[in-house]
mmCIF file of C-alpha atoms and ligand atoms in Angstrom:
data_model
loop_
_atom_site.group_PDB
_atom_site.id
_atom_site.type_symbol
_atom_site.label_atom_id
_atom_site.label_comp_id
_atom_site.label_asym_id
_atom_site.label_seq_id
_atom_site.Cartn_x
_atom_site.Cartn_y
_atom_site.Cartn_z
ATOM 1 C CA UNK A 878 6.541 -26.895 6.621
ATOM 2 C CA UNK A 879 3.289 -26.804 4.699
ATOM 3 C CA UNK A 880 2.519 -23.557 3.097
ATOM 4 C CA UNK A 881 -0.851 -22.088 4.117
ATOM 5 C CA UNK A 882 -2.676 -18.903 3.152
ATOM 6 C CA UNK A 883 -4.990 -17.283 5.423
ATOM 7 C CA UNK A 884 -7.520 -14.092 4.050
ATOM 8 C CA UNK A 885 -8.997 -11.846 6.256
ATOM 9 C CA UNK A 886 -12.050 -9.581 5.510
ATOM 10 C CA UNK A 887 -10.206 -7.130 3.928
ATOM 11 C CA UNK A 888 -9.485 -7.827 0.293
ATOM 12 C CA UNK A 889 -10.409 -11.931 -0.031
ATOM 13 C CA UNK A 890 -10.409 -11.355 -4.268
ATOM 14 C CA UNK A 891 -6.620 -10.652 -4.037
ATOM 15 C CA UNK A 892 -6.056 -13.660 -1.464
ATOM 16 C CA UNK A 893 -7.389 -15.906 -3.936
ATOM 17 C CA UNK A 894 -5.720 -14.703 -6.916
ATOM 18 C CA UNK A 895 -2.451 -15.076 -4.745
ATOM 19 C CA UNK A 896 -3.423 -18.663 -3.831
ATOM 20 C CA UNK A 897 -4.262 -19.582 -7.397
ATOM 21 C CA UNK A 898 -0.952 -18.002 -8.664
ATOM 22 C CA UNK A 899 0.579 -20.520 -5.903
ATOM 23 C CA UNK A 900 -1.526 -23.587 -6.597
ATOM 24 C CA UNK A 901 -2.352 -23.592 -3.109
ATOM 25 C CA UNK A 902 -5.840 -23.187 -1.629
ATOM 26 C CA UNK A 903 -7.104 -20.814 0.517
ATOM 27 C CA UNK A 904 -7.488 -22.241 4.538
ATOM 28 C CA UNK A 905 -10.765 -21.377 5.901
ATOM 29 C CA UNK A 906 -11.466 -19.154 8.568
ATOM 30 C CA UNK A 907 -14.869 -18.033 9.820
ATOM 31 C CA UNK A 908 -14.492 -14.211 11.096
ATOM 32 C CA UNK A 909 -18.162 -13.367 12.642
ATOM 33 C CA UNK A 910 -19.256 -10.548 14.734
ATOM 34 C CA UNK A 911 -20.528 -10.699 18.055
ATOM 35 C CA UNK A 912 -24.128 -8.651 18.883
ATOM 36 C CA UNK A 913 -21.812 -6.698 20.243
ATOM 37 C CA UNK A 914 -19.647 -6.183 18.280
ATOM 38 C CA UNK A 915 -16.792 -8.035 19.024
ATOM 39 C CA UNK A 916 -14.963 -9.652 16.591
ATOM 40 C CA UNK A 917 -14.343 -13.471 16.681
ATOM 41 C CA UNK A 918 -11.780 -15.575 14.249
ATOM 42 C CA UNK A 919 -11.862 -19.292 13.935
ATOM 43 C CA UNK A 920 -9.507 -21.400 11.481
ATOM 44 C CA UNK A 921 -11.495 -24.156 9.903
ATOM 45 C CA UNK A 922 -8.618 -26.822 9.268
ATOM 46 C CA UNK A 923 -5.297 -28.077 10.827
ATOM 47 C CA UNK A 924 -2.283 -25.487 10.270
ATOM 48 C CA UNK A 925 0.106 -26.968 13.040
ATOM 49 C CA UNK A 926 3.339 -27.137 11.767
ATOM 50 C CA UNK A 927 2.631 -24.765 8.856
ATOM 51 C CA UNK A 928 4.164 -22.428 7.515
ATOM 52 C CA UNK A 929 1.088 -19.278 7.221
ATOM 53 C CA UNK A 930 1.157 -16.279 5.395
ATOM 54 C CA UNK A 931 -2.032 -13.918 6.610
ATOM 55 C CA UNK A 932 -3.456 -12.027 3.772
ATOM 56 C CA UNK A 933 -4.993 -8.741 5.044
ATOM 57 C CA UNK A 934 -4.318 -5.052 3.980
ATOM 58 C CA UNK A 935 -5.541 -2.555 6.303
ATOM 59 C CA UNK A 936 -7.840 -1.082 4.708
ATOM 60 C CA UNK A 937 -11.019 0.968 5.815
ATOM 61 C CA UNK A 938 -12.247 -0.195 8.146
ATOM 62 C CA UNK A 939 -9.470 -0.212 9.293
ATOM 63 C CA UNK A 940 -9.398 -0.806 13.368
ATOM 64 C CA UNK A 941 -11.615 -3.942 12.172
ATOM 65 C CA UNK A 942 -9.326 -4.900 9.719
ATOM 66 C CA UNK A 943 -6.460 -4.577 11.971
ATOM 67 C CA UNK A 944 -8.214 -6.655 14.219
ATOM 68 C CA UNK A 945 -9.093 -9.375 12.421
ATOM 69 C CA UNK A 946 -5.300 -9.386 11.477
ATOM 70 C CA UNK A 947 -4.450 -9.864 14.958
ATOM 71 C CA UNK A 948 -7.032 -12.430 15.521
ATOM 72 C CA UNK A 949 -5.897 -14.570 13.049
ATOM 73 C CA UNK A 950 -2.403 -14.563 14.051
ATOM 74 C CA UNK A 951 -2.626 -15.487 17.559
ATOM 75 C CA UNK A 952 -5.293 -18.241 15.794
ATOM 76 C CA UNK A 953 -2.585 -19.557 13.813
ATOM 77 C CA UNK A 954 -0.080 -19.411 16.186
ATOM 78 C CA UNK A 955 -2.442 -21.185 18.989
ATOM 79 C CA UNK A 956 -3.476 -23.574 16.604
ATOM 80 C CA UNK A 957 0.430 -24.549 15.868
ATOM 81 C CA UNK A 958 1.507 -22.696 12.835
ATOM 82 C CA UNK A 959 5.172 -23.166 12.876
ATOM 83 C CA UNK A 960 5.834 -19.625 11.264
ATOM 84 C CA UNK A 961 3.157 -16.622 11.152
ATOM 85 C CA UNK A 962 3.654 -14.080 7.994
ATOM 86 C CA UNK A 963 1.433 -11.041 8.277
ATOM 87 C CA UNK A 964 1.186 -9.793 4.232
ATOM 88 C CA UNK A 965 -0.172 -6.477 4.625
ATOM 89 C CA UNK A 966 -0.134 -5.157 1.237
ATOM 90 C CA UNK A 967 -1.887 -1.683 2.304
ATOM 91 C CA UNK A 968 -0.495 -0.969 5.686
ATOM 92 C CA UNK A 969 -2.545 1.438 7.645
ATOM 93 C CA UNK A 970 -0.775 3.906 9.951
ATOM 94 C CA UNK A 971 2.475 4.431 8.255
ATOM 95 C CA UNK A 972 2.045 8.059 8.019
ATOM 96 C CA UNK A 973 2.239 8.217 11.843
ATOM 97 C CA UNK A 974 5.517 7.092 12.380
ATOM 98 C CA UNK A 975 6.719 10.370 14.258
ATOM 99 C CA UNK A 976 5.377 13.047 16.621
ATOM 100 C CA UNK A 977 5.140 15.535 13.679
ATOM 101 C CA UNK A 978 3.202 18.308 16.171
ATOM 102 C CA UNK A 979 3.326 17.356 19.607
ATOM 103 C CA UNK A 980 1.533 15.255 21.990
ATOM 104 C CA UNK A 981 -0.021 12.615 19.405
ATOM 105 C CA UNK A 982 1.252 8.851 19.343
ATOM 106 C CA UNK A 983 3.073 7.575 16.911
ATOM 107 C CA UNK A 984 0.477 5.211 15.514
ATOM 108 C CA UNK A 985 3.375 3.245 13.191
ATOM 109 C CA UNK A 986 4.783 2.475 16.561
ATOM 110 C CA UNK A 987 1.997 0.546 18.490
ATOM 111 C CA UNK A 988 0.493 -1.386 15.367
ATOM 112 C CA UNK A 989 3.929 -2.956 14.625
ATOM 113 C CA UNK A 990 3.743 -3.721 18.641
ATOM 114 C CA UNK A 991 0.119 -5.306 18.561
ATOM 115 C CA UNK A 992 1.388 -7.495 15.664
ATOM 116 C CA UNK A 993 4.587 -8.980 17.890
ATOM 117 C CA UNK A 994 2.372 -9.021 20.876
ATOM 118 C CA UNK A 995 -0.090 -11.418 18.348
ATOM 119 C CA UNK A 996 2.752 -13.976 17.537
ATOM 120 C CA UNK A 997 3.651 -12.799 14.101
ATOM 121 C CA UNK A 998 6.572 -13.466 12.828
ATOM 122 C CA UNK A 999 7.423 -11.330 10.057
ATOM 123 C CA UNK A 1000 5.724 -8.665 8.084
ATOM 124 C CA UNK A 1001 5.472 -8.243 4.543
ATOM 125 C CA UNK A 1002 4.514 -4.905 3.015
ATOM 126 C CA UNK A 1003 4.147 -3.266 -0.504
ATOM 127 C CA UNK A 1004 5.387 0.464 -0.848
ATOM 128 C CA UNK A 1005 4.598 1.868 2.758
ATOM 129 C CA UNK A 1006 4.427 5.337 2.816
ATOM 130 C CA UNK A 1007 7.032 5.430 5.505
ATOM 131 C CA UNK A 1008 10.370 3.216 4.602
ATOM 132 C CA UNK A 1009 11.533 3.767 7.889
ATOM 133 C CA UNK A 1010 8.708 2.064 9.593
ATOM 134 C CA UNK A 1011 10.884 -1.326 9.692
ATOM 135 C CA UNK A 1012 12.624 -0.313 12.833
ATOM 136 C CA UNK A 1013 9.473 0.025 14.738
ATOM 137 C CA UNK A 1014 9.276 -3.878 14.274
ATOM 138 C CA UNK A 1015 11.416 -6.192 16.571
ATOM 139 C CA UNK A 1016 10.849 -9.192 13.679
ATOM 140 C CA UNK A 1017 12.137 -8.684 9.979
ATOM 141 C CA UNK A 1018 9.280 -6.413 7.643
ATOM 142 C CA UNK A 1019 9.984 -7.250 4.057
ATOM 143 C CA UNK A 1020 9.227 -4.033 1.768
ATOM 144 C CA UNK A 1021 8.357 -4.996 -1.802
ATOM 145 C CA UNK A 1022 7.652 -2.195 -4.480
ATOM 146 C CA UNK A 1023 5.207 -2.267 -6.983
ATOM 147 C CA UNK A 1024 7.026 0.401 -8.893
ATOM 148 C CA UNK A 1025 8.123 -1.589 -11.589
ATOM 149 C CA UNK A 1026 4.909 -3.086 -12.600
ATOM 150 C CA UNK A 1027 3.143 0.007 -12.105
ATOM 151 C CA UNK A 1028 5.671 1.894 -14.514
ATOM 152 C CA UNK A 1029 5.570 -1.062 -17.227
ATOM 153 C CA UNK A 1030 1.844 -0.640 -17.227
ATOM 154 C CA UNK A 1031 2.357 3.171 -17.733
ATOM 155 C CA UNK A 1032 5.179 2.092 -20.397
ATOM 156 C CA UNK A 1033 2.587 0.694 -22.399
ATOM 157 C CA UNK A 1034 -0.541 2.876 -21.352
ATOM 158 C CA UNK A 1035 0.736 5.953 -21.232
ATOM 159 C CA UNK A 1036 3.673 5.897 -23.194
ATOM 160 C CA UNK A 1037 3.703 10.011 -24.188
ATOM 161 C CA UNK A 1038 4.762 11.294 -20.336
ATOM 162 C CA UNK A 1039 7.496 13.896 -20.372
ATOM 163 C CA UNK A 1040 7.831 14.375 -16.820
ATOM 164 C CA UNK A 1041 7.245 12.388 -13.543
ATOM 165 C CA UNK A 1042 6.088 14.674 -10.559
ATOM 166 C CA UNK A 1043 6.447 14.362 -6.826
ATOM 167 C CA UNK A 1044 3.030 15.947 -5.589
ATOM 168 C CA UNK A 1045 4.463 16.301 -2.289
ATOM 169 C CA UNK A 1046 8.671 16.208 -0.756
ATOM 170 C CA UNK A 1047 7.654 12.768 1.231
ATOM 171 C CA UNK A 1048 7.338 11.253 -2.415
ATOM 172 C CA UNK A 1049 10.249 13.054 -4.183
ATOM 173 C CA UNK A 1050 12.216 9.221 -3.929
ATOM 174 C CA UNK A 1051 9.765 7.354 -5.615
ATOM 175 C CA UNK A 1052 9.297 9.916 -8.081
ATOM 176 C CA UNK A 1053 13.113 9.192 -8.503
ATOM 177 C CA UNK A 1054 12.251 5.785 -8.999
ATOM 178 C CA UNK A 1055 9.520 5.966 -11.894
ATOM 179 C CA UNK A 1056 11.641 8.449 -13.495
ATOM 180 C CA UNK A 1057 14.630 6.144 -13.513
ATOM 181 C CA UNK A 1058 12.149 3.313 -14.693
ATOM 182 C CA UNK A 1059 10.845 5.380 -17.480
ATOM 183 C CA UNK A 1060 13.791 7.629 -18.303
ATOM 184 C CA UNK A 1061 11.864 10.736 -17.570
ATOM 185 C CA UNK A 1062 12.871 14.089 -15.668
ATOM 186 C CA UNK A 1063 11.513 14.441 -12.694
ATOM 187 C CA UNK A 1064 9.746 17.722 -10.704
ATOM 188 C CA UNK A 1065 8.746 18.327 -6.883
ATOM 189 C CA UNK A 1066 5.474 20.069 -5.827
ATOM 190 C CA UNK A 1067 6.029 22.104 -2.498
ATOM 191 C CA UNK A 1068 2.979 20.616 -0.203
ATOM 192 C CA UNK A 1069 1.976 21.427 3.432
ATOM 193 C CA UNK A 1070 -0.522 19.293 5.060
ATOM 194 C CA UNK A 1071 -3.151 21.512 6.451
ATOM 195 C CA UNK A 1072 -5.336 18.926 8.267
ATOM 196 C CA UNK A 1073 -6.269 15.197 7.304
ATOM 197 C CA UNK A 1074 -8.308 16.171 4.256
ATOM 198 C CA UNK A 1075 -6.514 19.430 3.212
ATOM 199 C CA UNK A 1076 -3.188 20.645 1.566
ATOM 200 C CA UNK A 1077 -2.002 23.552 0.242
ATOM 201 C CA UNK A 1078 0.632 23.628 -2.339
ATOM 202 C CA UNK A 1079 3.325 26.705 -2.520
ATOM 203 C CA UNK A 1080 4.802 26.326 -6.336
ATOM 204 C CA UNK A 1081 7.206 23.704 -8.129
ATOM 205 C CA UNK A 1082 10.495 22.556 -8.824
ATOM 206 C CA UNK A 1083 11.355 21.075 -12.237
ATOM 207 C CA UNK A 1084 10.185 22.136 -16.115
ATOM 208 C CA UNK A 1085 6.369 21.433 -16.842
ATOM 209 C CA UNK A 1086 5.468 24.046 -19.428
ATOM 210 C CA UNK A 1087 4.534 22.577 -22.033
ATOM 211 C CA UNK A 1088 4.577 19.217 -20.581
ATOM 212 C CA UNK A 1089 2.579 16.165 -20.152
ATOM 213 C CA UNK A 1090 2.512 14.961 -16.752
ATOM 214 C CA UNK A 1091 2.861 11.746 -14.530
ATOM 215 C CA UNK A 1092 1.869 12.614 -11.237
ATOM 216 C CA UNK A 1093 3.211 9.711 -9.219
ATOM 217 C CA UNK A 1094 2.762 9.190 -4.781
ATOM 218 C CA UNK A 1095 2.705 6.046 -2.363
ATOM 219 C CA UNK A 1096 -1.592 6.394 -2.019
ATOM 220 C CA UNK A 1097 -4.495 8.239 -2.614
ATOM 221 C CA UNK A 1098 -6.968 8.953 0.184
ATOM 222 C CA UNK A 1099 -9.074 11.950 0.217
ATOM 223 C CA UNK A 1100 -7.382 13.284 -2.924
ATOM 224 C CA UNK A 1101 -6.284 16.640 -1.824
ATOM 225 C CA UNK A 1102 -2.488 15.878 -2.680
ATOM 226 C CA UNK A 1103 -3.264 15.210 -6.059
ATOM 227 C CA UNK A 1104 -6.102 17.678 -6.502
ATOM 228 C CA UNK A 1105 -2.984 20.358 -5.094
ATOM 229 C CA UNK A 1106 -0.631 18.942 -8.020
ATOM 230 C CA UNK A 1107 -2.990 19.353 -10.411
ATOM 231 C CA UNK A 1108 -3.450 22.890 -9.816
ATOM 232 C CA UNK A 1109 0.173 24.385 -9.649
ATOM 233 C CA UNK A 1110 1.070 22.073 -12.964
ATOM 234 C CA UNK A 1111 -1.677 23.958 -14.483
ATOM 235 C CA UNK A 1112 -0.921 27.030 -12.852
ATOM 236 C CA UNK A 1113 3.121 26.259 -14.294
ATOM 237 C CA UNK A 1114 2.098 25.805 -17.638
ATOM 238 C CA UNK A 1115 1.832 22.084 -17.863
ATOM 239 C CA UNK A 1116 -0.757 20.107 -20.655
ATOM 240 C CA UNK A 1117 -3.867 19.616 -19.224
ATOM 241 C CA UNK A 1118 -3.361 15.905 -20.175
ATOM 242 C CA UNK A 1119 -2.425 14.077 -16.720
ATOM 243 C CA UNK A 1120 -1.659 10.928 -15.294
ATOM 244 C CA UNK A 1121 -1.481 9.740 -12.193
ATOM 245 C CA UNK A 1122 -0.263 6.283 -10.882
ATOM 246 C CA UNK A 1123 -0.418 5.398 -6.989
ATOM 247 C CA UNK A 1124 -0.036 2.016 -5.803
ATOM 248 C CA UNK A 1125 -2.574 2.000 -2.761
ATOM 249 C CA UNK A 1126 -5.781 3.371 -4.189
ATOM 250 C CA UNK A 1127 -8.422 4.468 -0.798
ATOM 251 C CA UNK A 1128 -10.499 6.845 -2.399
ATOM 252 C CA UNK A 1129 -12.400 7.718 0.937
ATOM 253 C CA UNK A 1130 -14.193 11.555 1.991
ATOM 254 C CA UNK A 1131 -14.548 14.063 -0.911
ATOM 255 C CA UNK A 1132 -11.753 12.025 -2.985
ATOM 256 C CA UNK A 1133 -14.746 11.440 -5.687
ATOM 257 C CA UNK A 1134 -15.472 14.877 -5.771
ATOM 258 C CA UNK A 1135 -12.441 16.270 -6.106
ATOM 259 C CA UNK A 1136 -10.733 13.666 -8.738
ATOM 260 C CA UNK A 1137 -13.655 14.070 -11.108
ATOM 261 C CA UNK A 1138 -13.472 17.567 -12.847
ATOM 262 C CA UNK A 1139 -9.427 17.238 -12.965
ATOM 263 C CA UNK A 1140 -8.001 16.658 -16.404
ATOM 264 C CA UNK A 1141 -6.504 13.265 -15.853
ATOM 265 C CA UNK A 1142 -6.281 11.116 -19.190
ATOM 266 C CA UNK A 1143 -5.247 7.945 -16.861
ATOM 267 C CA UNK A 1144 -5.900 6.936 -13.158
ATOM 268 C CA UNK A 1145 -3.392 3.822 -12.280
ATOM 269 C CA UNK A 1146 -3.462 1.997 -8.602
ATOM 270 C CA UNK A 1147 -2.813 -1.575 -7.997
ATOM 271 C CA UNK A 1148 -5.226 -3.984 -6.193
ATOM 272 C CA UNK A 1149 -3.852 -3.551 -2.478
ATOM 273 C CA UNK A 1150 -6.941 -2.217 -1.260
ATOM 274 C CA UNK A 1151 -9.371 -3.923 -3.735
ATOM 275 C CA UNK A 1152 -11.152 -0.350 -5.033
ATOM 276 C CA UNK A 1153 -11.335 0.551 -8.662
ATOM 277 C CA UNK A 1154 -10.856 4.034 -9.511
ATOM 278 C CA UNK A 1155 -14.150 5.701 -9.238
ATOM 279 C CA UNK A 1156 -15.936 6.405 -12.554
ATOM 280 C CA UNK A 1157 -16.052 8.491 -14.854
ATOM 281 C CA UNK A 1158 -12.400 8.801 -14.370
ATOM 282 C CA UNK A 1159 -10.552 6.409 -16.384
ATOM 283 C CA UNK A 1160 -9.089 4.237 -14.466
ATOM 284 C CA UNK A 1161 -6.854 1.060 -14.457
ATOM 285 C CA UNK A 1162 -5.740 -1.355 -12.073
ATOM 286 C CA UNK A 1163 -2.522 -3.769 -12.090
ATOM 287 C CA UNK A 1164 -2.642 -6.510 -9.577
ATOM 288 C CA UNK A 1165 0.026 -6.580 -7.225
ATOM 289 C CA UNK A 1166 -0.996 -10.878 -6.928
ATOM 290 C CA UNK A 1167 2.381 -11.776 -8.931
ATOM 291 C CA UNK A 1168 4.250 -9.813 -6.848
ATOM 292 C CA UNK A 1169 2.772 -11.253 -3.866
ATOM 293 C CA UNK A 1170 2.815 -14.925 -5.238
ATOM 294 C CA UNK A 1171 6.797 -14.683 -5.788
ATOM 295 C CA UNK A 1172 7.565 -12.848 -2.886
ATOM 296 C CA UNK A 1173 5.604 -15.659 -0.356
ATOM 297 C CA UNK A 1174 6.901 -18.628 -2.653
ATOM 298 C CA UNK A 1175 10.704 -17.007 -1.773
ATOM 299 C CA UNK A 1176 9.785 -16.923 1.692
ATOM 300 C CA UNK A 1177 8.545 -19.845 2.148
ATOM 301 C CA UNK A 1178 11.466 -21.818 -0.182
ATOM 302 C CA UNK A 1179 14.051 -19.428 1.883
ATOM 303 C CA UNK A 1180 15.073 -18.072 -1.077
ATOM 304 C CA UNK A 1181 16.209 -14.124 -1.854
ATOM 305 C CA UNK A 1182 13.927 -11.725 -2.413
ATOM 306 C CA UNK A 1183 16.053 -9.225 -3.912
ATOM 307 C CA UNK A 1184 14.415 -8.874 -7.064
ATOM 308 C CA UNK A 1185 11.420 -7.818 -5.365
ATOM 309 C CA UNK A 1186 12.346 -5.021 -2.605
ATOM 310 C CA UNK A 1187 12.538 -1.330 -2.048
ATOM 311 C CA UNK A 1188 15.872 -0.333 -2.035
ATOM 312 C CA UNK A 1189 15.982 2.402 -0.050
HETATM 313 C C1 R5P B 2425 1.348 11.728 2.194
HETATM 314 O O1 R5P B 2425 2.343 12.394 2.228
HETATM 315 C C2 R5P B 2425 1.105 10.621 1.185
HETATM 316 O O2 R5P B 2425 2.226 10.321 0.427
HETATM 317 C C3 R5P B 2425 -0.029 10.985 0.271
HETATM 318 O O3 R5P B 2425 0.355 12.077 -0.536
HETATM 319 C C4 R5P B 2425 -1.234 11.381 1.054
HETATM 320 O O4 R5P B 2425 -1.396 10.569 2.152
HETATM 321 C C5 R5P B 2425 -2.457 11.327 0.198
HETATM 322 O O5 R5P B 2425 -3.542 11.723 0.988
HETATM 323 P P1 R5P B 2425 -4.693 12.587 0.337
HETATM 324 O O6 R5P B 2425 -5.124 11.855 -0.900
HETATM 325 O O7 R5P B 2425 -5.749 12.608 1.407
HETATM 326 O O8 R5P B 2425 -4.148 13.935 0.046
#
């Protein structure tokens, strides 16, 4: 089987850095929208008996994004793809993966569904907010982490952290995680989610007084979680020296707004979902391409990708 890579819309920089990093080109594919609106996906070259990995994180906008995925799946697999990887490096939707409240659907549930029901084979994601996702998917979902390049980057960047914090209890294991990469204690922020855009935070667990702080979750969207941190490690005593490292970097709504007067010294996502931090904030990005690169080239060789996953 040939190996093939496929980008979508989404984030077509990382694509090509993972194709370069593979010495394999990208395939074409011409994704156009119709007057109205619809969305239409056509592969420029032979991939029949291939071996395709899709290339396409969720990202806003996300319902197109998601449906260009879905597109190009049921493309390749139509067009005789022997095996169809979806790499989803941001995957959109893992936060709904149970009825938290009542009568909402479980969002996790049906996208995993839409992607069997497009021929995909496998998926492979990169530190989904939800680790329990995998059973929503009837086809193997391979997990990687980008923990470990995100902490050696912080190793050398930031290398005067005395404590890793959890800004909510939904991060408190990968908290665990930095703080066994870096050797560092680690402390829990109590968080309740107040709507889509707001939190409030009730207090913390762990010594910060007198600390400088890593501030450490799965993504960043509108901000509030870390804006919420922020404020009780001040409010406990903490240096008003922060960093914060998140591996899925959205910045959508009032996230701007509320990042900029913080006091963070550092501002670390990977390249999942292609934004820089915003500026002035100072900001740094480590590209999750390598990690990518190996974990397809294992794939497609059949070899183990142990190195590479969350370990629950
Ligand atoms: C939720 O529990 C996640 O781990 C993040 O903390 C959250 O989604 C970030 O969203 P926001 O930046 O909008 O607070």
């Amino acid at each position: 089987m040939t190996l093939r890579i496929i980008a979508g819309g989404a984030n077509p920089a990382l694509a090509l850095k993972v194709a370069d990093a593979l010495g394999t080109g990208l395939v074409g594919a011409g994704i156009v929208r119709f007057p109205d609106g619809e969305i239409h996906v056509e592969l420029a070259e032979s991939v029949r008996g291939g071996d395709v990995y899709l290339l396409q994180p969720t990202t806003p906008p996300i319902a197109e994004h998601l449906h260009e995925l879905l597109f190009l799946a049921d493309a390749a697999r139509r067009a005789g793809a022997r095996r169809v990887t979806a790499v989803v490096p941001y995957f959109a939707y893992a936060r709904q993966d149970r009825r938290a409240t009542g009568r909402e659907a479980v969002g996790g549930r049906v996208v995993a569904d839409l992607l069997a029901a497009a021929h995909a084979d496998r998926v492979v994601a990169v530190d989904l907010h939800e680790t329990a996702l995998e059973g929503f998917f009837p086809f193997p979902l391979e997990h990687l982490t980008s923990v470990p390049a995100l902490a050696d980057t912080l190793g050398a960047l930031a290398p005067d952290r005395e404590v890793v914090v959890a800004p909510d209890a939904g991060a408190t294991k990968l908290a665990e995680r930095y703080g066994r990469c870096l050797k560092l204690p680690v402390a829990f922020v109590h968080k309740r989610r107040v709507s889509g855009e707001s939190v409030t935070t009730h207090g913390i667990a762990g010594d910060v007084r007198g600390r400088r702080a890593l501030i450490v979750d799965d993504m960043i969207s509108t901000a509030g979680t870390i804006a919420g941190a922020v404020a009780v490690l001040l409010e406990a005593g903490a240096a008003p020296d922060i960093v914060v490292a998140a591996t899925h970097g959205l910045f959508v709504g009032p996230a701007v707004e509320r990042l900029a007067p913080l006091p963070i010294s550092r501002l670390v996502v990977t390249d999942t979902v292609g934004r820089e931090p915003p500026p002035p904030l100072p900001g740094h990005v480590v590209s999750v391409a390598p990690l990518l690169a190996t974990a397809i080239g294992c794939l497609h060789e059949e070899r183990s990708l142990d190195r590479l996953i969350l370990h629950a």
